[in-house]
Coordinates of C-alpha atoms in Angstrom, one line a residue:
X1 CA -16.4 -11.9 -30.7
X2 CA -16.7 -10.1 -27.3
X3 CA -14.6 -10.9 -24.2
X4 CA -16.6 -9.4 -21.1
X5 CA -14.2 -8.8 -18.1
X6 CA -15.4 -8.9 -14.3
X7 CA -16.2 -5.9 -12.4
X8 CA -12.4 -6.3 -10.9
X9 CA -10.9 -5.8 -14.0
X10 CA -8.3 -2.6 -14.9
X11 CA -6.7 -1.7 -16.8
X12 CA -3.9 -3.7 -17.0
X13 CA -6.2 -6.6 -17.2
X14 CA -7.7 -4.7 -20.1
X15 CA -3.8 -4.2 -21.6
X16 CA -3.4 -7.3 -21.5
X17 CA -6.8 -9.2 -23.2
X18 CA -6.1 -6.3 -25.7
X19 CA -2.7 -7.4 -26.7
X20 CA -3.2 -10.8 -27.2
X21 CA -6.4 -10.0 -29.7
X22 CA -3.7 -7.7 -31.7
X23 CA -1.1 -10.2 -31.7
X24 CA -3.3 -12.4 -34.2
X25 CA -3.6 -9.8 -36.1
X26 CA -7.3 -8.7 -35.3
X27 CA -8.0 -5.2 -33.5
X28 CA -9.4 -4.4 -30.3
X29 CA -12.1 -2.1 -29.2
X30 CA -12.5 -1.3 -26.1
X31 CA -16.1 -0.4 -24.3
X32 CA -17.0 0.6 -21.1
X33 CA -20.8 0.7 -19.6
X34 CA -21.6 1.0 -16.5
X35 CA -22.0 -2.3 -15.4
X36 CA -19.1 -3.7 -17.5
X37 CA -16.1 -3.8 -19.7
X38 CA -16.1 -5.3 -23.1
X39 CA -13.3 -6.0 -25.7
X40 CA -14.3 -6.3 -28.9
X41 CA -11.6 -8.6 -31.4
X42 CA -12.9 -7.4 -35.0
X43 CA -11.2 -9.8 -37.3
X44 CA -11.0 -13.2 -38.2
X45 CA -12.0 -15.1 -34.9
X46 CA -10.8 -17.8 -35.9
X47 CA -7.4 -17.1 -35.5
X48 CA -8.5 -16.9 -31.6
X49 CA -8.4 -19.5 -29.0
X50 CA -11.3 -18.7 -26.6
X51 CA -10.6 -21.6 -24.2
X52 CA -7.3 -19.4 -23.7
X53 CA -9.5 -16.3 -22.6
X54 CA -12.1 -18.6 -21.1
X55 CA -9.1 -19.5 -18.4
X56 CA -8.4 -15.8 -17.6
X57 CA -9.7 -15.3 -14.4
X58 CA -11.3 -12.1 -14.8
X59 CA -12.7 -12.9 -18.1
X60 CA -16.6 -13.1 -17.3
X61 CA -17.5 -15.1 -20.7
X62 CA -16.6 -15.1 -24.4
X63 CA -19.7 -14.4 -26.9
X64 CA -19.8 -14.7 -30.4
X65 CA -21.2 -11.9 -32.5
X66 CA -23.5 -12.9 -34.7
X67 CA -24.1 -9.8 -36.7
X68 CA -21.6 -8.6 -39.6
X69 CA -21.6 -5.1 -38.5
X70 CA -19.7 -5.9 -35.5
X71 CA -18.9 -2.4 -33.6
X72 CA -22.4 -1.0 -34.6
X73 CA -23.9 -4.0 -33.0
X74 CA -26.3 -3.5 -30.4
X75 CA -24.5 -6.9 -28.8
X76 CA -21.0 -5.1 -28.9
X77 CA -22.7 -2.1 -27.1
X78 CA -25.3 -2.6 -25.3
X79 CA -26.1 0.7 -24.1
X80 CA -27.2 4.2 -26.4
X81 CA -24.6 5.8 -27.6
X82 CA -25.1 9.2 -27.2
X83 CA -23.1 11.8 -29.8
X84 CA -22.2 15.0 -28.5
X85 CA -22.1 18.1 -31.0
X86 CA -21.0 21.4 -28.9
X87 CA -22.6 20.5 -26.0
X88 CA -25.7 19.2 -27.6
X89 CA -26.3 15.6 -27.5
X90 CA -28.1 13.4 -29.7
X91 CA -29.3 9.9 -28.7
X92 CA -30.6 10.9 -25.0
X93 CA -33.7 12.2 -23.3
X94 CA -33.9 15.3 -25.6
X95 CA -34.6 15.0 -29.5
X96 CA -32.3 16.7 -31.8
X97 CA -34.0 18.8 -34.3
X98 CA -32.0 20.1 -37.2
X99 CA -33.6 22.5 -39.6
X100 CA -32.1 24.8 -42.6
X101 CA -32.6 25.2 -45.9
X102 CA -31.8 22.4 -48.7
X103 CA -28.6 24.3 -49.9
X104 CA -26.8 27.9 -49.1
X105 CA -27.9 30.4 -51.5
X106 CA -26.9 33.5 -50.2
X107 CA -26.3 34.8 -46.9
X108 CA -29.2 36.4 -46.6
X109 CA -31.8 33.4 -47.1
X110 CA -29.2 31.9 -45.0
X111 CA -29.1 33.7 -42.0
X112 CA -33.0 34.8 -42.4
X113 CA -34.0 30.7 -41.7
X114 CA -31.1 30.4 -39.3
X115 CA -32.1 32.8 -36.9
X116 CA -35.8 31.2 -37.3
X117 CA -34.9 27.8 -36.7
X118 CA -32.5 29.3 -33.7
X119 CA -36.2 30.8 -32.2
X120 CA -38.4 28.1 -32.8
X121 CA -35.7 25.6 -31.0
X122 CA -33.9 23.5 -33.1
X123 CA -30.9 21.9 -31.8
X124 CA -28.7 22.2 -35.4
X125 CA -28.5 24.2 -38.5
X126 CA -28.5 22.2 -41.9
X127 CA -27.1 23.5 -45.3
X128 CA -25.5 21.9 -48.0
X129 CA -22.9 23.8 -50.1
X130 CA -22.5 20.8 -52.3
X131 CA -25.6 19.6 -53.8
X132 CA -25.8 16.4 -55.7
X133 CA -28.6 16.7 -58.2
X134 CA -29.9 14.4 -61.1
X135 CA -29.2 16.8 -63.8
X136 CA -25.5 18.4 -64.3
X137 CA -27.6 21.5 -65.1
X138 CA -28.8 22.7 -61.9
X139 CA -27.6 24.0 -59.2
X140 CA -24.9 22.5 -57.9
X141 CA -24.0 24.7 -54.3
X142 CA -22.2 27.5 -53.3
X143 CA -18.8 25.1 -52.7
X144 CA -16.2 26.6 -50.4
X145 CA -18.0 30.0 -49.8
X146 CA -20.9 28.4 -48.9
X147 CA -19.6 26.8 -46.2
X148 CA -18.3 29.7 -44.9
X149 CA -21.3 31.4 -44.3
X150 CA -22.3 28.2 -42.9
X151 CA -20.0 28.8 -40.2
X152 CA -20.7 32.5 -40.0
X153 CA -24.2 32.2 -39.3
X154 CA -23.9 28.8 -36.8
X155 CA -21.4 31.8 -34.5
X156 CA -24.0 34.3 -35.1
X157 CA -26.8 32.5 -33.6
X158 CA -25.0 29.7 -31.7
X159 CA -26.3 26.7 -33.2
X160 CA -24.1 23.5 -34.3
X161 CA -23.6 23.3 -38.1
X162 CA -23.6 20.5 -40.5
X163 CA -23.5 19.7 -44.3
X164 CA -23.2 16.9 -46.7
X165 CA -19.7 15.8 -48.0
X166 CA -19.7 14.2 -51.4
X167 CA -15.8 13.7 -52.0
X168 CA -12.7 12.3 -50.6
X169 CA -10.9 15.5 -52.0
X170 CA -13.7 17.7 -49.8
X171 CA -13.6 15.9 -46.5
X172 CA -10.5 17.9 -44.9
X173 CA -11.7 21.4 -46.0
X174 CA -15.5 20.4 -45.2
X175 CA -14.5 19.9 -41.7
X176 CA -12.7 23.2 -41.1
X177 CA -16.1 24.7 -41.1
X178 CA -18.5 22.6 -39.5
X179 CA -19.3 20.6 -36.4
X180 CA -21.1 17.8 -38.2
X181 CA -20.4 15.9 -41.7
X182 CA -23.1 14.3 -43.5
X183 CA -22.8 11.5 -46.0
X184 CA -26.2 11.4 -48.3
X185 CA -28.1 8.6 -49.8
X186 CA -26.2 8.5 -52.6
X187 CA -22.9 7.8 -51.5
X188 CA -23.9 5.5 -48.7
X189 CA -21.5 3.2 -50.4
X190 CA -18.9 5.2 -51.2
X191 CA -16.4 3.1 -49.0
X192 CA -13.5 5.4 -49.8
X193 CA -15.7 8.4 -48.2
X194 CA -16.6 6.8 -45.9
X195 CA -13.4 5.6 -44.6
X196 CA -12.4 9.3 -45.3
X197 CA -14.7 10.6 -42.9
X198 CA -13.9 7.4 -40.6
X199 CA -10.9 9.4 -39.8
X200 CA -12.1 12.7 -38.6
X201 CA -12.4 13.3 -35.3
X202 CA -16.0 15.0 -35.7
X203 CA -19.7 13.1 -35.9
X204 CA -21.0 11.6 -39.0
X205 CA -25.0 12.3 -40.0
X206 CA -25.0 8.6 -42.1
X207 CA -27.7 8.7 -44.9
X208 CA -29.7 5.3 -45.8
X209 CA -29.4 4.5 -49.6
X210 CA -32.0 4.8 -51.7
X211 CA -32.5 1.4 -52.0
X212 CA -30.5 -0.1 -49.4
X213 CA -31.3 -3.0 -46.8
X214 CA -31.0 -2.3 -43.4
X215 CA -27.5 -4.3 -43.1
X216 CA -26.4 -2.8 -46.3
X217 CA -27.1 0.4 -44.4
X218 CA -25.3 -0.5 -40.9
X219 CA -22.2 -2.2 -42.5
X220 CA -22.1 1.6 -44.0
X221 CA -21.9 2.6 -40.4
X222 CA -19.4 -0.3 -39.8
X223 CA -17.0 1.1 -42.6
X224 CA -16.6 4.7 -40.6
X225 CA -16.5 3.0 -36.9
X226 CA -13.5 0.4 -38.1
X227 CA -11.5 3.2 -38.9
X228 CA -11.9 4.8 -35.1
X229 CA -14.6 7.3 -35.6
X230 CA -17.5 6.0 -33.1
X231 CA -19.7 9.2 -33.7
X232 CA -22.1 7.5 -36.2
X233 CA -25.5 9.1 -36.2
X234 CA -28.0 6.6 -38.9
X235 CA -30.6 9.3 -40.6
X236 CA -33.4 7.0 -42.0
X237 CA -34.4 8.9 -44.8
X238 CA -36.5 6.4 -46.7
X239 CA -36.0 3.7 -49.9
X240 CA -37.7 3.9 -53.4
X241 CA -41.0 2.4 -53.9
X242 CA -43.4 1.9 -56.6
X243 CA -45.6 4.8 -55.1
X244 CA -44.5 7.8 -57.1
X245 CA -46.8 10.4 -55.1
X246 CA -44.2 9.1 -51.8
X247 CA -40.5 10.2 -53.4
X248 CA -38.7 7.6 -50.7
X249 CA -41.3 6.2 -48.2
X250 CA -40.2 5.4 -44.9
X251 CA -40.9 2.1 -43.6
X252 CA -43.1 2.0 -40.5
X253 CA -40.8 0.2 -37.9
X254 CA -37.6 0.4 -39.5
X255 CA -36.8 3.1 -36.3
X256 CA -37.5 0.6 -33.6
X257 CA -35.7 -2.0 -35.1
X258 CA -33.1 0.0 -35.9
X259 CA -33.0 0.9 -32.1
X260 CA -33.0 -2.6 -31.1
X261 CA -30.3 -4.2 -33.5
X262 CA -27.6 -0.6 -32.9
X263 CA -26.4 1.1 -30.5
X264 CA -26.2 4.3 -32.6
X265 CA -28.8 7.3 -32.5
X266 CA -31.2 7.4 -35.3
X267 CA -32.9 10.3 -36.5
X268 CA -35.6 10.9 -39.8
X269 CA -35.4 13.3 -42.6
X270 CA -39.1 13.9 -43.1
X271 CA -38.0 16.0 -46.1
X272 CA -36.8 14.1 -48.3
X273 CA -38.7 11.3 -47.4
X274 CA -41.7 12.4 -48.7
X275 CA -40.8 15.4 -51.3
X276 CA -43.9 17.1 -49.9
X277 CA -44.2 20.0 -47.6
X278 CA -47.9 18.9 -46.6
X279 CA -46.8 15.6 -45.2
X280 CA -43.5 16.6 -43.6
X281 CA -45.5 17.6 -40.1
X282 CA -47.5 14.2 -39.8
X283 CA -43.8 12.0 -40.6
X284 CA -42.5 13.9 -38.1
X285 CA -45.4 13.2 -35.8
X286 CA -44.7 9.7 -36.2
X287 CA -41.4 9.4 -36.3
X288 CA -41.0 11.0 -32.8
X289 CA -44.1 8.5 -31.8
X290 CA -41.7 5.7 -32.6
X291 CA -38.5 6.4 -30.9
X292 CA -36.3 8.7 -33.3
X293 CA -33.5 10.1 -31.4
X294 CA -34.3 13.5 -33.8
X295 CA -35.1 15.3 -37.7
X296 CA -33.3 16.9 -40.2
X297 CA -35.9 19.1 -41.5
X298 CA -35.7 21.2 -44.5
X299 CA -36.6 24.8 -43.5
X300 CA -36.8 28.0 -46.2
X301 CA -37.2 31.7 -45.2
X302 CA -39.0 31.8 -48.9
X303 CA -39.5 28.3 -50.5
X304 CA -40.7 29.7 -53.6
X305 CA -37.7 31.2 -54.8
X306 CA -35.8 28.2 -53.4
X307 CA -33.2 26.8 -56.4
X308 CA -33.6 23.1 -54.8
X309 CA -36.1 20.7 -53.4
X310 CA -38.6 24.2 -53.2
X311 CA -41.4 21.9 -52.5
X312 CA -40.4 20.0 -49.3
X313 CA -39.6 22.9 -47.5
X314 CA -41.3 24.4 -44.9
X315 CA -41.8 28.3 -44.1
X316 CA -40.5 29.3 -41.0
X317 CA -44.1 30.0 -39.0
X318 CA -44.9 26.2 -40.5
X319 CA -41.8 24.6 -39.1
X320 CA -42.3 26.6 -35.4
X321 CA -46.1 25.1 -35.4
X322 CA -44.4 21.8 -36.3
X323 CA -42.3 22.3 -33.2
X324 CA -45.1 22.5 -31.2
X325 CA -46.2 19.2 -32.4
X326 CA -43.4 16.7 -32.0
X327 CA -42.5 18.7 -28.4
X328 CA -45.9 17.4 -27.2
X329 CA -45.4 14.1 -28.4
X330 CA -41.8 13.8 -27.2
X331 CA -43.4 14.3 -23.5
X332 CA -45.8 12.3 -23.9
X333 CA -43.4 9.4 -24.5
X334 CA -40.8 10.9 -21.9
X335 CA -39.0 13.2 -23.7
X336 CA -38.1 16.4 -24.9
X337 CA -37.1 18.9 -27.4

Protein backbone atom coordinates (compact mmCIF):
# COMPACT_ATOMS: atom_id res chain seq x y z
CA UNK A 1 0.00 0.00 0.00
CA UNK A 2 0.76 3.75 -0.17
CA UNK A 3 0.25 6.21 2.72
CA UNK A 4 0.22 9.91 1.10
CA UNK A 5 1.16 12.56 3.66
CA UNK A 6 -0.18 16.34 3.52
CA UNK A 7 1.85 19.08 2.12
CA UNK A 8 2.67 19.95 6.05
CA UNK A 9 4.30 16.93 6.60
CA UNK A 10 8.38 16.56 7.62
CA UNK A 11 10.19 14.75 8.32
CA UNK A 12 9.54 13.74 11.56
CA UNK A 13 6.04 12.98 10.41
CA UNK A 14 7.77 10.99 7.70
CA UNK A 15 10.02 9.12 10.74
CA UNK A 16 7.36 8.36 12.32
CA UNK A 17 4.67 6.67 9.43
CA UNK A 18 8.02 4.99 8.54
CA UNK A 19 8.60 3.32 11.81
CA UNK A 20 5.47 2.00 12.39
CA UNK A 21 5.45 0.24 8.69
CA UNK A 22 8.88 -1.41 9.91
CA UNK A 23 7.68 -2.45 13.09
CA UNK A 24 5.34 -5.16 11.34
CA UNK A 25 7.93 -6.22 9.76
CA UNK A 26 7.35 -4.68 6.19
CA UNK A 27 9.85 -1.92 4.66
CA UNK A 28 9.33 1.49 3.84
CA UNK A 29 10.15 3.54 0.78
CA UNK A 30 10.08 6.75 0.86
CA UNK A 31 9.15 9.17 -2.35
CA UNK A 32 9.08 12.59 -2.81
CA UNK A 33 7.37 14.57 -5.94
CA UNK A 34 6.66 17.70 -6.10
CA UNK A 35 3.33 17.87 -5.11
CA UNK A 36 3.68 15.13 -2.47
CA UNK A 37 5.18 12.61 -0.11
CA UNK A 38 4.55 8.97 -0.33
CA UNK A 39 5.45 5.92 1.85
CA UNK A 40 5.49 2.95 0.35
CA UNK A 41 4.95 -0.37 3.11
CA UNK A 42 6.24 -3.30 0.72
CA UNK A 43 5.22 -6.43 2.52
CA UNK A 44 2.36 -8.22 3.71
CA UNK A 45 -0.35 -5.45 4.18
CA UNK A 46 -2.06 -7.28 6.02
CA UNK A 47 -0.17 -7.12 8.95
CA UNK A 48 -1.25 -3.15 8.77
CA UNK A 49 -4.04 -1.38 10.36
CA UNK A 50 -4.91 1.45 7.97
CA UNK A 51 -7.75 2.88 10.16
CA UNK A 52 -4.58 3.51 12.47
CA UNK A 53 -2.83 5.75 9.65
CA UNK A 54 -6.26 6.90 8.38
CA UNK A 55 -6.41 8.80 11.97
CA UNK A 56 -2.98 10.46 11.55
CA UNK A 57 -3.73 13.80 10.88
CA UNK A 58 -1.32 14.46 8.25
CA UNK A 59 -1.92 11.30 6.51
CA UNK A 60 -3.83 12.50 3.18
CA UNK A 61 -5.34 8.83 2.34
CA UNK A 62 -4.26 5.18 2.35
CA UNK A 63 -4.30 3.38 -1.31
CA UNK A 64 -3.92 -0.02 -2.05
CA UNK A 65 -1.53 -1.05 -4.74
CA UNK A 66 -2.94 -3.23 -6.93
CA UNK A 67 0.04 -4.20 -9.08
CA UNK A 68 2.64 -6.93 -7.83
CA UNK A 69 5.57 -4.98 -8.88
CA UNK A 70 4.96 -2.51 -6.16
CA UNK A 71 8.10 0.05 -6.23
CA UNK A 72 8.15 -0.06 -10.09
CA UNK A 73 4.53 0.85 -10.10
CA UNK A 74 3.53 3.75 -11.85
CA UNK A 75 0.87 4.22 -8.69
CA UNK A 76 3.91 4.15 -6.13
CA UNK A 77 5.58 6.88 -8.34
CA UNK A 78 3.79 8.84 -10.13
CA UNK A 79 6.19 10.91 -11.81
CA UNK A 80 9.30 9.83 -14.56
CA UNK A 81 11.98 8.78 -13.00
CA UNK A 82 14.80 10.13 -14.50
CA UNK A 83 18.39 8.00 -14.21
CA UNK A 84 21.38 10.06 -14.22
CA UNK A 85 24.76 8.47 -15.73
CA UNK A 86 27.70 11.19 -15.49
CA UNK A 87 25.67 13.93 -15.92
CA UNK A 88 23.55 12.48 -18.67
CA UNK A 89 20.14 11.69 -17.98
CA UNK A 90 17.86 9.16 -19.27
CA UNK A 91 14.02 9.44 -18.97
CA UNK A 92 13.75 13.36 -19.67
CA UNK A 93 13.29 15.70 -22.51
CA UNK A 94 16.45 14.42 -24.33
CA UNK A 95 16.69 10.66 -25.76
CA UNK A 96 19.57 8.63 -24.73
CA UNK A 97 21.25 7.06 -27.56
CA UNK A 98 23.79 4.34 -26.85
CA UNK A 99 25.78 2.92 -29.67
CA UNK A 100 29.07 0.49 -29.81
CA UNK A 101 29.86 -2.57 -31.09
CA UNK A 102 28.30 -6.02 -29.97
CA UNK A 103 31.48 -7.12 -28.02
CA UNK A 104 35.19 -5.58 -27.41
CA UNK A 105 37.48 -7.08 -29.84
CA UNK A 106 40.45 -5.19 -29.76
CA UNK A 107 41.18 -1.72 -28.96
CA UNK A 108 41.45 -0.60 -32.13
CA UNK A 109 37.77 -1.59 -33.54
CA UNK A 110 37.05 -0.37 -30.15
CA UNK A 111 38.12 3.02 -30.04
CA UNK A 112 37.63 3.45 -34.03
CA UNK A 113 33.49 3.14 -33.36
CA UNK A 114 33.83 4.93 -30.06
CA UNK A 115 35.17 8.01 -31.36
CA UNK A 116 32.35 7.72 -34.20
CA UNK A 117 29.49 7.24 -32.02
CA UNK A 118 31.17 10.19 -29.78
CA UNK A 119 30.84 12.52 -33.31
CA UNK A 120 27.62 11.50 -34.52
CA UNK A 121 26.07 12.24 -30.75
CA UNK A 122 25.35 9.39 -28.90
CA UNK A 123 24.79 9.87 -25.26
CA UNK A 124 26.64 6.19 -24.23
CA UNK A 125 29.13 3.73 -25.38
CA UNK A 126 28.03 -0.06 -25.39
CA UNK A 127 30.42 -3.15 -25.33
CA UNK A 128 30.15 -6.35 -23.90
CA UNK A 129 33.30 -8.17 -22.70
CA UNK A 130 31.24 -11.14 -21.75
CA UNK A 131 29.21 -12.45 -24.49
CA UNK A 132 26.59 -15.15 -23.92
CA UNK A 133 26.32 -17.08 -27.17
CA UNK A 134 24.21 -20.25 -28.20
CA UNK A 135 27.25 -22.29 -29.00
CA UNK A 136 30.18 -22.83 -26.32
CA UNK A 137 32.32 -22.53 -29.49
CA UNK A 138 32.27 -18.96 -30.27
CA UNK A 139 33.40 -16.23 -29.08
CA UNK A 140 32.85 -15.74 -25.76
CA UNK A 141 34.46 -11.78 -24.89
CA UNK A 142 37.55 -10.30 -24.07
CA UNK A 143 36.55 -10.85 -20.01
CA UNK A 144 38.48 -8.57 -17.60
CA UNK A 145 40.70 -6.85 -20.36
CA UNK A 146 37.94 -6.00 -22.26
CA UNK A 147 36.47 -4.08 -19.90
CA UNK A 148 39.37 -2.17 -19.44
CA UNK A 149 39.58 -0.76 -22.62
CA UNK A 150 36.02 -0.20 -22.08
CA UNK A 151 36.99 2.23 -19.65
CA UNK A 152 39.97 3.58 -21.52
CA UNK A 153 38.17 4.59 -24.44
CA UNK A 154 34.74 6.04 -22.39
CA UNK A 155 37.96 8.66 -20.71
CA UNK A 156 39.34 9.17 -24.09
CA UNK A 157 36.32 10.44 -25.63
CA UNK A 158 34.12 11.25 -22.66
CA UNK A 159 31.20 9.15 -23.08
CA UNK A 160 29.41 7.00 -20.19
CA UNK A 161 30.21 3.28 -20.49
CA UNK A 162 28.14 0.26 -20.03
CA UNK A 163 28.25 -3.58 -20.54
CA UNK A 164 26.24 -6.69 -19.81
CA UNK A 165 26.96 -8.71 -16.50
CA UNK A 166 26.19 -12.35 -16.69
CA UNK A 167 27.37 -13.59 -13.09
CA UNK A 168 27.06 -12.99 -9.53
CA UNK A 169 30.97 -13.67 -9.28
CA UNK A 170 31.38 -10.65 -12.06
CA UNK A 171 29.14 -7.99 -10.71
CA UNK A 172 31.89 -6.36 -8.21
CA UNK A 173 34.74 -6.28 -10.78
CA UNK A 174 32.18 -5.32 -13.74
CA UNK A 175 31.43 -2.29 -11.88
CA UNK A 176 34.94 -1.05 -11.25
CA UNK A 177 35.02 -0.21 -14.81
CA UNK A 178 31.86 1.09 -15.97
CA UNK A 179 29.12 3.58 -15.28
CA UNK A 180 26.24 1.35 -16.31
CA UNK A 181 25.58 -2.59 -15.79
CA UNK A 182 23.35 -4.40 -18.12
CA UNK A 183 21.51 -7.54 -17.35
CA UNK A 184 20.48 -9.32 -20.90
CA UNK A 185 17.55 -11.28 -22.06
CA UNK A 186 18.73 -14.25 -20.87
CA UNK A 187 19.24 -13.79 -17.36
CA UNK A 188 16.17 -11.62 -16.84
CA UNK A 189 15.42 -14.09 -14.30
CA UNK A 190 18.39 -14.66 -12.76
CA UNK A 191 17.10 -13.48 -9.26
CA UNK A 192 20.39 -13.95 -7.63
CA UNK A 193 21.92 -11.39 -10.34
CA UNK A 194 19.66 -9.48 -10.10
CA UNK A 195 19.56 -8.94 -6.46
CA UNK A 196 23.45 -8.77 -6.98
CA UNK A 197 23.28 -5.84 -9.04
CA UNK A 198 20.26 -4.56 -6.67
CA UNK A 199 23.02 -3.72 -4.50
CA UNK A 200 25.30 -1.53 -6.45
CA UNK A 201 25.12 1.81 -6.20
CA UNK A 202 25.21 2.40 -10.13
CA UNK A 203 22.15 2.14 -12.93
CA UNK A 204 20.92 -1.05 -14.20
CA UNK A 205 20.13 -1.36 -18.33
CA UNK A 206 17.26 -4.33 -17.51
CA UNK A 207 16.80 -6.59 -20.58
CA UNK A 208 13.16 -8.15 -21.43
CA UNK A 209 13.28 -11.98 -21.69
CA UNK A 210 12.95 -13.62 -24.62
CA UNK A 211 9.75 -14.77 -23.96
CA UNK A 212 8.72 -12.91 -21.09
CA UNK A 213 5.30 -11.05 -20.25
CA UNK A 214 5.34 -7.70 -19.43
CA UNK A 215 4.87 -8.38 -15.49
CA UNK A 216 7.31 -11.15 -15.69
CA UNK A 217 9.45 -8.41 -17.05
CA UNK A 218 8.73 -5.55 -14.30
CA UNK A 219 8.77 -7.91 -11.27
CA UNK A 220 12.45 -8.33 -12.83
CA UNK A 221 12.74 -4.63 -12.25
CA UNK A 222 11.02 -5.20 -8.80
CA UNK A 223 13.74 -7.79 -7.66
CA UNK A 224 16.74 -4.95 -8.17
CA UNK A 225 14.51 -1.90 -6.69
CA UNK A 226 13.57 -4.16 -3.30
CA UNK A 227 17.08 -4.46 -2.63
CA UNK A 228 17.56 -0.33 -2.69
CA UNK A 229 18.90 0.27 -6.14
CA UNK A 230 16.07 2.61 -7.84
CA UNK A 231 18.23 3.25 -11.04
CA UNK A 232 16.20 0.67 -13.20
CA UNK A 233 16.35 1.52 -16.87
CA UNK A 234 13.64 -1.36 -18.87
CA UNK A 235 15.36 -1.97 -22.57
CA UNK A 236 12.47 -3.61 -24.58
CA UNK A 237 14.31 -5.65 -26.81
CA UNK A 238 11.62 -7.81 -28.22
CA UNK A 239 10.07 -11.61 -27.54
CA UNK A 240 10.30 -14.74 -29.88
CA UNK A 241 7.75 -15.23 -32.47
CA UNK A 242 6.82 -17.58 -35.11
CA UNK A 243 8.27 -15.07 -37.79
CA UNK A 244 11.82 -16.31 -38.26
CA UNK A 245 12.86 -13.48 -40.89
CA UNK A 246 12.08 -10.99 -37.31
CA UNK A 247 14.79 -12.74 -34.66
CA UNK A 248 12.60 -11.04 -31.55
CA UNK A 249 9.89 -8.70 -32.91
CA UNK A 250 8.94 -5.92 -30.87
CA UNK A 251 5.47 -5.42 -30.00
CA UNK A 252 3.86 -2.25 -31.34
CA UNK A 253 2.69 -0.54 -28.01
CA UNK A 254 4.41 -2.36 -25.48
CA UNK A 255 6.56 1.24 -25.03
CA UNK A 256 3.44 3.33 -24.23
CA UNK A 257 2.11 0.94 -22.04
CA UNK A 258 5.15 0.38 -20.47
CA UNK A 259 5.17 4.25 -19.85
CA UNK A 260 1.83 4.20 -18.47
CA UNK A 261 1.95 1.18 -16.00
CA UNK A 262 6.13 2.32 -14.65
CA UNK A 263 7.63 4.98 -13.64
CA UNK A 264 11.01 3.78 -14.98
CA UNK A 265 12.65 5.01 -18.45
CA UNK A 266 12.33 2.69 -21.24
CA UNK A 267 14.51 2.46 -24.06
CA UNK A 268 14.71 -0.15 -27.46
CA UNK A 269 17.43 -2.18 -28.67
CA UNK A 270 16.63 -2.04 -32.45
CA UNK A 271 19.56 -4.54 -32.78
CA UNK A 272 18.72 -7.25 -31.51
CA UNK A 273 15.26 -6.92 -32.12
CA UNK A 274 15.40 -7.41 -35.55
CA UNK A 275 18.91 -9.26 -36.33
CA UNK A 276 19.01 -7.10 -39.46
CA UNK A 277 20.98 -4.01 -40.24
CA UNK A 278 18.31 -2.90 -42.93
CA UNK A 279 15.53 -2.63 -40.45
CA UNK A 280 17.39 -1.24 -37.49
CA UNK A 281 16.86 2.61 -38.88
CA UNK A 282 12.93 2.24 -39.41
CA UNK A 283 12.57 0.42 -35.50
CA UNK A 284 14.31 3.18 -34.46
CA UNK A 285 12.11 5.51 -36.32
CA UNK A 286 9.35 4.18 -34.50
CA UNK A 287 10.33 3.59 -31.48
CA UNK A 288 11.24 7.29 -30.82
CA UNK A 289 7.59 8.00 -32.61
CA UNK A 290 6.22 6.09 -29.58
CA UNK A 291 7.73 7.57 -26.53
CA UNK A 292 11.14 5.57 -25.93
CA UNK A 293 13.11 7.43 -23.44
CA UNK A 294 16.35 6.09 -25.90
CA UNK A 295 18.39 2.96 -28.14
CA UNK A 296 21.02 0.80 -27.58
CA UNK A 297 22.26 0.42 -31.00
CA UNK A 298 24.80 -1.89 -32.17
CA UNK A 299 27.46 0.14 -34.06
CA UNK A 300 30.85 -1.58 -35.94
CA UNK A 301 33.78 0.41 -37.36
CA UNK A 302 33.92 -2.85 -39.85
CA UNK A 303 30.85 -5.23 -39.47
CA UNK A 304 32.24 -7.66 -41.73
CA UNK A 305 35.06 -8.75 -39.84
CA UNK A 306 32.80 -8.52 -36.69
CA UNK A 307 33.19 -12.04 -34.52
CA UNK A 308 29.39 -11.51 -33.21
CA UNK A 309 25.92 -10.44 -34.38
CA UNK A 310 28.03 -9.00 -37.79
CA UNK A 311 24.76 -8.64 -39.37
CA UNK A 312 22.85 -6.20 -37.12
CA UNK A 313 25.41 -3.76 -37.06
CA UNK A 314 25.58 -0.73 -38.48
CA UNK A 315 28.69 1.16 -40.12
CA UNK A 316 29.49 4.27 -38.64
CA UNK A 317 28.25 6.81 -41.75
CA UNK A 318 24.94 4.43 -41.43
CA UNK A 319 24.41 4.93 -37.73
CA UNK A 320 25.26 9.13 -38.14
CA UNK A 321 22.44 9.18 -41.09
CA UNK A 322 20.30 7.28 -38.50
CA UNK A 323 20.97 10.07 -36.06
CA UNK A 324 19.66 12.40 -38.29
CA UNK A 325 16.52 10.55 -38.38
CA UNK A 326 15.28 9.82 -34.91
CA UNK A 327 16.72 13.71 -33.96
CA UNK A 328 13.91 14.90 -36.37
CA UNK A 329 11.46 12.85 -34.96
CA UNK A 330 12.36 13.43 -31.38
CA UNK A 331 11.44 17.36 -32.18
CA UNK A 332 8.72 16.76 -33.71
CA UNK A 333 7.20 15.11 -30.68
CA UNK A 334 9.07 17.61 -28.26
CA UNK A 335 12.26 16.29 -27.83
CA UNK A 336 15.71 15.84 -28.40
CA UNK A 337 18.78 14.03 -28.92
Amino acid sequence: MIIVLSKKAGEKEIELVSKEIESKGLTAHVSKGKERIIIGAIGDERLLNIEHFNAMPFVEKVVPILAPYKLASREFHEENTVVKVKGFEVGGDKVAIIAGPCAIESEEILFETAHAVKEAGASMLRGSAFKPRTSPYDFQGMGEEGLKLLKKAGEETGLPVETEVMDTRHVAMVAKYVDVVRIGARNMQNFDLLKEVGRLNKPVILKNGIASTMKEFLMAAEYIMSEGNKNVILCNRGIRSFEPELRFPLLNGMVPLLKQKTHLPVIVDPSHSTGNKSLIVPVSRAAIAEGADGLIVEVHSCPEKAMCDAAQQLKPNEFANMMKEVGAIAKAIGRSI
